[in-house]
Short mmCIF file of C-alpha atoms in Angstrom, two decimals:
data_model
loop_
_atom_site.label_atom_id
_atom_site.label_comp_id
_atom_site.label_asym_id
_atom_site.label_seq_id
_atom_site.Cartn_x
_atom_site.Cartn_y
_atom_site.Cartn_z
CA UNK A 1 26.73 -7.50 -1.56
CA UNK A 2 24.87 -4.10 -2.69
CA UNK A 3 23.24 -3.81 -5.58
CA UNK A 4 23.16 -0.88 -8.16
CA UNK A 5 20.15 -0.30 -10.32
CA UNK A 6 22.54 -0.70 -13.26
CA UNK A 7 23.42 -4.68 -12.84
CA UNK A 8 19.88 -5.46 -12.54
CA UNK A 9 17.44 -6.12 -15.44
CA UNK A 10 13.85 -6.66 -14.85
CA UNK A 11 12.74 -10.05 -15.78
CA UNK A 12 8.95 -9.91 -15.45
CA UNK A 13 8.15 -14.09 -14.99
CA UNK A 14 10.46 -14.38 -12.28
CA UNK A 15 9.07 -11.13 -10.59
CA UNK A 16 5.73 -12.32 -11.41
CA UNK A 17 6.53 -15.43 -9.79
CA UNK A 18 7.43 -13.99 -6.97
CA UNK A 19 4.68 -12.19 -6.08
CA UNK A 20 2.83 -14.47 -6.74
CA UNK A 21 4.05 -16.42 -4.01
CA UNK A 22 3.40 -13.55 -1.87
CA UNK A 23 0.27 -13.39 -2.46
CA UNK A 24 -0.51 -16.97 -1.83
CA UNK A 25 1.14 -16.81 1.87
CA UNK A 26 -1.16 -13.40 2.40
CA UNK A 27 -3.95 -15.10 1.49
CA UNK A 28 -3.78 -18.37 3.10
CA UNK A 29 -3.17 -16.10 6.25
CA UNK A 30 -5.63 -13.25 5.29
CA UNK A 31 -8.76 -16.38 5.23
CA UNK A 32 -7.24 -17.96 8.39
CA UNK A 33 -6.87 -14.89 10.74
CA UNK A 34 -10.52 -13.72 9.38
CA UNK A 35 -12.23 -17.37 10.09
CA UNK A 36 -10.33 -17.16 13.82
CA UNK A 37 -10.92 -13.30 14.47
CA UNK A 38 -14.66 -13.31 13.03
CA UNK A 39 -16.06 -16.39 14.40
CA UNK A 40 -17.99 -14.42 17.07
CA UNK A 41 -19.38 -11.66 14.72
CA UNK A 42 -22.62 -11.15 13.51
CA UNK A 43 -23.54 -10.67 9.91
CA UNK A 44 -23.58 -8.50 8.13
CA UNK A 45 -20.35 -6.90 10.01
CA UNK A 46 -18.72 -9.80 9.13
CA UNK A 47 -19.88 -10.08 5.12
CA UNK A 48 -18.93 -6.89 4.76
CA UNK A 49 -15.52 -7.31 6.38
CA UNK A 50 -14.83 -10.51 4.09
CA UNK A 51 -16.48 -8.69 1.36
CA UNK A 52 -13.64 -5.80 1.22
CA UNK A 53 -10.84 -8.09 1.85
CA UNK A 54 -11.19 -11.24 -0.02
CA UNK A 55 -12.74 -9.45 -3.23
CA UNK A 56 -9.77 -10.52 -5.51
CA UNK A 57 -7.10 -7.48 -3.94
CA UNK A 58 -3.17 -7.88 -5.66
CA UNK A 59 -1.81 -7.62 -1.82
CA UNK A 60 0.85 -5.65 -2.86
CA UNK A 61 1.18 -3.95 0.69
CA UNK A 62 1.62 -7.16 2.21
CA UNK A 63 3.90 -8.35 -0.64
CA UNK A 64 6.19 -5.17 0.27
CA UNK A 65 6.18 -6.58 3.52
CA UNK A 66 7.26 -9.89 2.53
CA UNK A 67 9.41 -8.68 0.44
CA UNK A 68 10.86 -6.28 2.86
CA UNK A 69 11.24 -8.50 5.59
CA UNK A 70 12.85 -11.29 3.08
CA UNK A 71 15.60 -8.60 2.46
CA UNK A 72 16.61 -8.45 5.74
CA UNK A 73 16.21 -12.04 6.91
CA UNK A 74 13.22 -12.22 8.81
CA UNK A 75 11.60 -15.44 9.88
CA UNK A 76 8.74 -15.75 7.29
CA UNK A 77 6.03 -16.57 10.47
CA UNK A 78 6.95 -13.25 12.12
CA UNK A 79 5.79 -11.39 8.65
CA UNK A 80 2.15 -12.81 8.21
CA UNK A 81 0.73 -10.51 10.94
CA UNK A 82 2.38 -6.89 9.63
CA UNK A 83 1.57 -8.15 6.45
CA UNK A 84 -2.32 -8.68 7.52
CA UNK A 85 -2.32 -5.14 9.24
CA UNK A 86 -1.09 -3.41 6.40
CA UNK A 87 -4.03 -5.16 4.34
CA UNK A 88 -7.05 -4.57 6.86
CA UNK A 89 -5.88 -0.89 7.11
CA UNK A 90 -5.84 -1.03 3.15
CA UNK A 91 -9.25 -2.20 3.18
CA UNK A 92 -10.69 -0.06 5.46
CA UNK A 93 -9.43 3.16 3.80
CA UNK A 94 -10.62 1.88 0.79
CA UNK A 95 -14.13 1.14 2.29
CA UNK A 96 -14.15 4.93 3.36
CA UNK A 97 -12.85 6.78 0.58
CA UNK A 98 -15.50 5.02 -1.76
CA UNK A 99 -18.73 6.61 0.59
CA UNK A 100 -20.71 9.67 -0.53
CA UNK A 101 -19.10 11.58 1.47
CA UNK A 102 -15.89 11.19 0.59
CA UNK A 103 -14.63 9.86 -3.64
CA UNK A 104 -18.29 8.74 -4.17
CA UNK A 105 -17.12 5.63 -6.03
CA UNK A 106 -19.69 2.32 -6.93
CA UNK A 107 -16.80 0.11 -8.14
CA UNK A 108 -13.77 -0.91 -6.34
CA UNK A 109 -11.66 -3.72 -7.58
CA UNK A 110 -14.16 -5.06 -10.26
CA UNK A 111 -16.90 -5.48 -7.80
CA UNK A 112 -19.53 -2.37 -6.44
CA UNK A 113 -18.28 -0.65 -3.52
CA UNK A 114 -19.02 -1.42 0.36
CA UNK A 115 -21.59 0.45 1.01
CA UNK A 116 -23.58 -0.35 -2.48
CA UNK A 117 -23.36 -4.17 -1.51
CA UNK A 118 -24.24 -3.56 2.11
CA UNK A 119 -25.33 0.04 3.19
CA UNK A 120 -23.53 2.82 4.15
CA UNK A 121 -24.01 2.20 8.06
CA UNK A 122 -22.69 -1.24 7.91
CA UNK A 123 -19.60 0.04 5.17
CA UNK A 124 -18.73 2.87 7.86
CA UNK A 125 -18.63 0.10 10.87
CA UNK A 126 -16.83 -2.48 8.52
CA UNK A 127 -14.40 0.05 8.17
CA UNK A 128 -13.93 0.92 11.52
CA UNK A 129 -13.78 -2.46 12.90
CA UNK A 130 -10.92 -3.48 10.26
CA UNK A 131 -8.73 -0.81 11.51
CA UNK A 132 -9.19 -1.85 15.10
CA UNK A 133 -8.68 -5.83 13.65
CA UNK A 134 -4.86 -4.34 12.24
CA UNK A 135 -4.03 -3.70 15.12
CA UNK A 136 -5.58 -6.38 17.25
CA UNK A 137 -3.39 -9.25 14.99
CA UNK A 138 -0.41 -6.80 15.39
CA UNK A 139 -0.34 -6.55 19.67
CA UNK A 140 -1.49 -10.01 20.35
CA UNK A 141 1.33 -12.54 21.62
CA UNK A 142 3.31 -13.88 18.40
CA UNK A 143 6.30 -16.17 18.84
CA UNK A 144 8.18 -14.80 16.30
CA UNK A 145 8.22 -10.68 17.34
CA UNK A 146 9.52 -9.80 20.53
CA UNK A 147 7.00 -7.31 22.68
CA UNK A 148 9.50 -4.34 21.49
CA UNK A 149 9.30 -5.14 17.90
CA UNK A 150 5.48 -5.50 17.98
CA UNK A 151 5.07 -1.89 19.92
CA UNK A 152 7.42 -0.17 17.10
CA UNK A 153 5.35 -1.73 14.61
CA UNK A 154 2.55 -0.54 16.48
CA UNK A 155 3.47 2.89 16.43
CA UNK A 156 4.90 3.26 13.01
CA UNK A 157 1.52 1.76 11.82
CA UNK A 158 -0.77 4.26 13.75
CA UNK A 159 1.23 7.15 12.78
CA UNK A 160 1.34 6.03 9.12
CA UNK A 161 -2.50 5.79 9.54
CA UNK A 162 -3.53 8.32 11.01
CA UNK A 163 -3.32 12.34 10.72
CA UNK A 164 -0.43 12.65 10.05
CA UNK A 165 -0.38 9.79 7.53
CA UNK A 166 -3.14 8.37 5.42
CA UNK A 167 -5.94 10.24 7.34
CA UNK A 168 -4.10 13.49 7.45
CA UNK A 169 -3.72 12.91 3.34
CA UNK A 170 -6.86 11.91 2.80
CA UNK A 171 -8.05 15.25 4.43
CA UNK A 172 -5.37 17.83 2.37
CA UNK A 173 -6.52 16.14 -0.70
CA UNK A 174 -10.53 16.70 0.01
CA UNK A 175 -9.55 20.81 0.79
CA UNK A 176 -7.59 20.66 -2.10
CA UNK A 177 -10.36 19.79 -4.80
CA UNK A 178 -11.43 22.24 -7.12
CA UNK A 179 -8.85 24.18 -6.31
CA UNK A 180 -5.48 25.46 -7.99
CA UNK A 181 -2.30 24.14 -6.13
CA UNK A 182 1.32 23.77 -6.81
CA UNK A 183 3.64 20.79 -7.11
CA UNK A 184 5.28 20.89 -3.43
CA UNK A 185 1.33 20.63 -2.27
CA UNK A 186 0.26 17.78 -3.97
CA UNK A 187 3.34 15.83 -2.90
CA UNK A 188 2.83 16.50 0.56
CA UNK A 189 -1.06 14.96 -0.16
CA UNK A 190 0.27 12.09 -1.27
CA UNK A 191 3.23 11.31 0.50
CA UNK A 192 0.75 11.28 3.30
CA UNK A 193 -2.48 10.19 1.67
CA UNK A 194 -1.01 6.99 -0.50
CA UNK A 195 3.15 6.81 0.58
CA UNK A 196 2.99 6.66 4.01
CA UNK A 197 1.12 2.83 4.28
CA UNK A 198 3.67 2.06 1.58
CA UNK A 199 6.58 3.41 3.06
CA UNK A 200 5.42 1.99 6.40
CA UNK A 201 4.69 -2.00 4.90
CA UNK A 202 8.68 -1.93 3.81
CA UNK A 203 9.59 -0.24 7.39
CA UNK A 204 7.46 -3.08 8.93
CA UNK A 205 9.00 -5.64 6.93
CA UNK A 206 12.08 -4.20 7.87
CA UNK A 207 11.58 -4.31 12.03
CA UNK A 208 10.40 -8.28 11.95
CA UNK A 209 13.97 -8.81 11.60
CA UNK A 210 16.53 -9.07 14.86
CA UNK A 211 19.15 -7.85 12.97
CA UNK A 212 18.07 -4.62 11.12
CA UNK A 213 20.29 -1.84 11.91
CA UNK A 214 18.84 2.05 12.48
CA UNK A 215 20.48 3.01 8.72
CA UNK A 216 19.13 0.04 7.33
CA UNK A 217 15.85 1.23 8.55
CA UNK A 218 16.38 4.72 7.00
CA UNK A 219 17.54 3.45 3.61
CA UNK A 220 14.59 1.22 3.62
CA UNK A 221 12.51 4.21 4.64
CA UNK A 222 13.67 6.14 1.77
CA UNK A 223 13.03 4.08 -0.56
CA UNK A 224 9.26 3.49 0.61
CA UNK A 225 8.71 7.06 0.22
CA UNK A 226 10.02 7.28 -3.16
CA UNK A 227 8.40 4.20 -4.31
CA UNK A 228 5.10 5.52 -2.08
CA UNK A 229 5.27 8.78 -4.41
CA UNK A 230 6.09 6.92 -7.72
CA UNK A 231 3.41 4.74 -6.95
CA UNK A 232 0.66 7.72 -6.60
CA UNK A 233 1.99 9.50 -9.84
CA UNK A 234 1.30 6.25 -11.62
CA UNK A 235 -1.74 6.13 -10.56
CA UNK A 236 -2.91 9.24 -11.64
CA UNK A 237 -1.29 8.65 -15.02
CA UNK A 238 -3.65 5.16 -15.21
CA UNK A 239 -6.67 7.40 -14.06
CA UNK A 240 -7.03 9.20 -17.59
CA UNK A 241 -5.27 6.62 -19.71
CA UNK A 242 -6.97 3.18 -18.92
CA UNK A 243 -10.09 1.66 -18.48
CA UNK A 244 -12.61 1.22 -15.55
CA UNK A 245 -12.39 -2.99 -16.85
CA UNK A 246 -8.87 -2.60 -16.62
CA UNK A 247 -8.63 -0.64 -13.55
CA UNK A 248 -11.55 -2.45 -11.75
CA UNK A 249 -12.37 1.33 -10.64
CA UNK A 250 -13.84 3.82 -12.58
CA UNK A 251 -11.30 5.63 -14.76
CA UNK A 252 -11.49 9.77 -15.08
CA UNK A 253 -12.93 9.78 -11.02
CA UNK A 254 -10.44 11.96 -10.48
CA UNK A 255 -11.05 14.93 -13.40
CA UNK A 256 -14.66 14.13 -12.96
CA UNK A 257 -14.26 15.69 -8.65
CA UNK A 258 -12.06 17.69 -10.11
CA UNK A 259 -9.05 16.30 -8.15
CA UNK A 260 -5.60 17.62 -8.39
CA UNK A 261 -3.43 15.11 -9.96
CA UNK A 262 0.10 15.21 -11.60
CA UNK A 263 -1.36 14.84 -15.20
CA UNK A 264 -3.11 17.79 -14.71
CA UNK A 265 -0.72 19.67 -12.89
CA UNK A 266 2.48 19.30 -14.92
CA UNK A 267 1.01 17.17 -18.36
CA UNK A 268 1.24 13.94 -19.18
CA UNK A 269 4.96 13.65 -20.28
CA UNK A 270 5.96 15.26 -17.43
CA UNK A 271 4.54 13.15 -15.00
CA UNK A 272 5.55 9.95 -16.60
CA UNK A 273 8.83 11.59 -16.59
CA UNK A 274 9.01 12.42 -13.19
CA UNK A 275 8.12 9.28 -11.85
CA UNK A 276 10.76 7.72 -13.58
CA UNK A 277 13.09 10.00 -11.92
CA UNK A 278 11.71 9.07 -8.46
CA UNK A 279 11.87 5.24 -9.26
CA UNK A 280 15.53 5.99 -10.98
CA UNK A 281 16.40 7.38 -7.26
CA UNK A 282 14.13 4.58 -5.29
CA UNK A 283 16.78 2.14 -6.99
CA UNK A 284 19.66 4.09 -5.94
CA UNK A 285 18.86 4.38 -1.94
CA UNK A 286 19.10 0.60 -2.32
CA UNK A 287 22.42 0.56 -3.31
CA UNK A 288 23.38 1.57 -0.14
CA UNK A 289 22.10 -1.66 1.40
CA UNK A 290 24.40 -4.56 1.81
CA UNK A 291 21.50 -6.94 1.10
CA UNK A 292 20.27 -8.79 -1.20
CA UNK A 293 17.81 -6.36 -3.27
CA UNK A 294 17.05 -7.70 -6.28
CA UNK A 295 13.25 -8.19 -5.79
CA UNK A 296 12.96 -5.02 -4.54
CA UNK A 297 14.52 -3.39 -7.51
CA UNK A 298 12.54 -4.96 -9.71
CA UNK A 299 9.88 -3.70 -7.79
CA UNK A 300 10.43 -0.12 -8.24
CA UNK A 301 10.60 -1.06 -11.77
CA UNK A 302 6.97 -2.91 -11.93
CA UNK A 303 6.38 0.66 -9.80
CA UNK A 304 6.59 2.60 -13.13
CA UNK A 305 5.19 0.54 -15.62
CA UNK A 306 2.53 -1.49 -13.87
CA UNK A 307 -0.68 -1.00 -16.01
CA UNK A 308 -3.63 -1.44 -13.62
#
C-alpha cells in the first residue's frame, strides 16, 4: 500500500542496518568484478583504479540502486551491475574533479587524491578507463536483464553522465566561479552536476525490474531529483560547518575557489530550510507509489541530516 511521509518515523539502527547490508553486497561485487575485469591490466592503471574505488567509499549510489530496485521487486543479481556502474562513474568523476585543473583537491575520502598517490597522467587515464569499465559491466550478457533493459540503462546512464548531466554540471559550475548568480542558476548546476547520477541510480534501480510501469518510473524520477538537489544543498551546508576529519575532504574548498553555493547564496538558515522543503516534497512523490517505501523515506530523511 502507499506510504505518506506522515506514518513513517525514522528509526536510524534499522536504516543503518540496512545500508549496511547494501554496502556489503556492493562491495563483495565491487572486489569481484575489479579482480575479473583487471586481471589483464598493467599497474599502475590498475592501482590507481582500485585505489579510487576500494578507498573506504559509503556506496550510497549503489545503495539507491539497491534500494530502488528492492522497491520495485527486482531480482537482487540483476542489481549488482547498475549498482557497480553507478560507482565506477562515481569514482571517476571524483578522480577528475580533484586534478589541478579542475577543484584542485589533495584529500578525497580520508586518503590524498588520485593524482597525489599516482600522478596526474595515470589519475586522468584511471578516470577514463572507469567510465568505459561502467559501461562495459552494464552491456555485457547478464542473466538477469533482458538486452532492452540493459540498453535503457545504457542510455539513461550516458545521458546522466555526460553533457547534459554530470559533465554538462561540472562545466556550468567551473563558468560560474567567482561570479555572482541567482538561485534558478545554481539549481540547474547541480541538478546536473550532483542530481542527475542520483536521480539516475534510483531510475536504474527502478528498470532492473519486469514489472515497473512508465509512472512508476516518473515518480521514482521525481523523487531522485529532489533527493539529487537536497543532497547537493547538504553538502554545501557540511562544506562550511564540519571538518576536513569529518568530511574526509577538505572543508571551506568551496569559499576558498570561491564557488557558488546555497550558504552563500541565500544564508545558512535558508538553505537548511530549503532543503527540508525539497526532502518534505521527495517524501511526498512517494506517496504516489503503491510500493513498499519505507527505506526510501527514511532515506530522504538521512538526506537532510546526514553529517558527513
Amino acid at each position: 500500500m502507499p506510504n505518506s511521509a506522515s506514518n513513517i518515523s525514522f528509526d536510524a539502527a534499522s536504516f543503518k542496518a540496512q545500508w549496511g547490508v547494501y554496502q556489503a553486497q556492493a562491495n563483495q561485487a565491487l572486489n569481484a568484478e575489479l579482480s575479473r575485469l583487471l586481471s589483464s591490466v598493467d599497474d599502475p592503471l590498475a592501482a590507481a583504479m582500485r585505489y579510487s574505488t576500494e578507498n573506504g567509499g559509503k556506496r550510497f549510489r549503489a545503495m539507491l540502486v539497491y534500494a530502488s530496485g528492492q522497491c520495485f521487486n527486482a531480482a537482487s543479481d540483476g542489481l549488482d551491475a547498475p549498482a557497480l556502474a553507478l560507482e565506477f562513474i562515481h569514482a571517476y568523476s571524483l578522480i577528475h574533479d580533484d586534478l589541478p585543473a579542475m577543484d584542485d583537491d589533495d584529500l578525497r575520502r580520508g586518503q590524498p587524491s588520485c593524482h597525489l598517490k599516482f600522478d596526474e597522467a595515470t589519475a586522468i587515464l584511471a578516470g577514463d578507463a572507469l567510465q568505459t569499465l561502467a559501461f562495459e559491466i552494464l552491456s555485457e550478457p547478464n542473466p538477469n536483464l533482458s538486452s532492452a533493459q540493459q540498453i535503457k540503462m545504457v542510455q539513461q546512464l550516458a545521458k546522466a553522465s555526460g553533457a547534459s548531466g554530470m559533465a554538462g554540471g561540472q562545466s556550468l559550475d567551473m563558468l560560474a566561479t567567482g561570479t555572482q548568480t541567482n538561485q534558478a542558476t545554481l539549481q540547474n548546476i547541480h541538478e546536473r552536476k550532483t542530481g542527475a547520477l542520483i536521480r539516475v541510480a534510483l531510475v536504474l534501480g527502478a528498470l532492473a525490474s519486469n514489472d515497473t510501469t512508465d509512472q512508476e518510473l516518473d515518480i521514482i524520477s521525481e523523487y531522485g531529483h529532489l533527493i539529487g538537489l537536497a543532497f547537493q544543498v547538504v553538502d554545501d551546508i557540511l562544506d562550511v560547518t564540519q571538518s576536513s576529519e569529518m568530511l574526509g575532504k577538505q572543508s571551506g574548498a568551496d569559499a576558498a575557489l570561491d564557488k557558488n553555493t546555497y550558504p552563500a547564496l541565500m544564508g545558512l538558515t535558508q538553505a537548511r530550510d530549503y532543503a527540508a522543503q525539497l526532502v518534505h516534497s521527495a517524501q511526498q512523490s512517494l506517496g504516489k507509489l503503491k510500493r513498499d517505501t519505507a527505506f526510501l523515506h527514511q532515506l530522504a530523511e538521512f538526506t537532510q541530516h546526514r553529517e558527513h
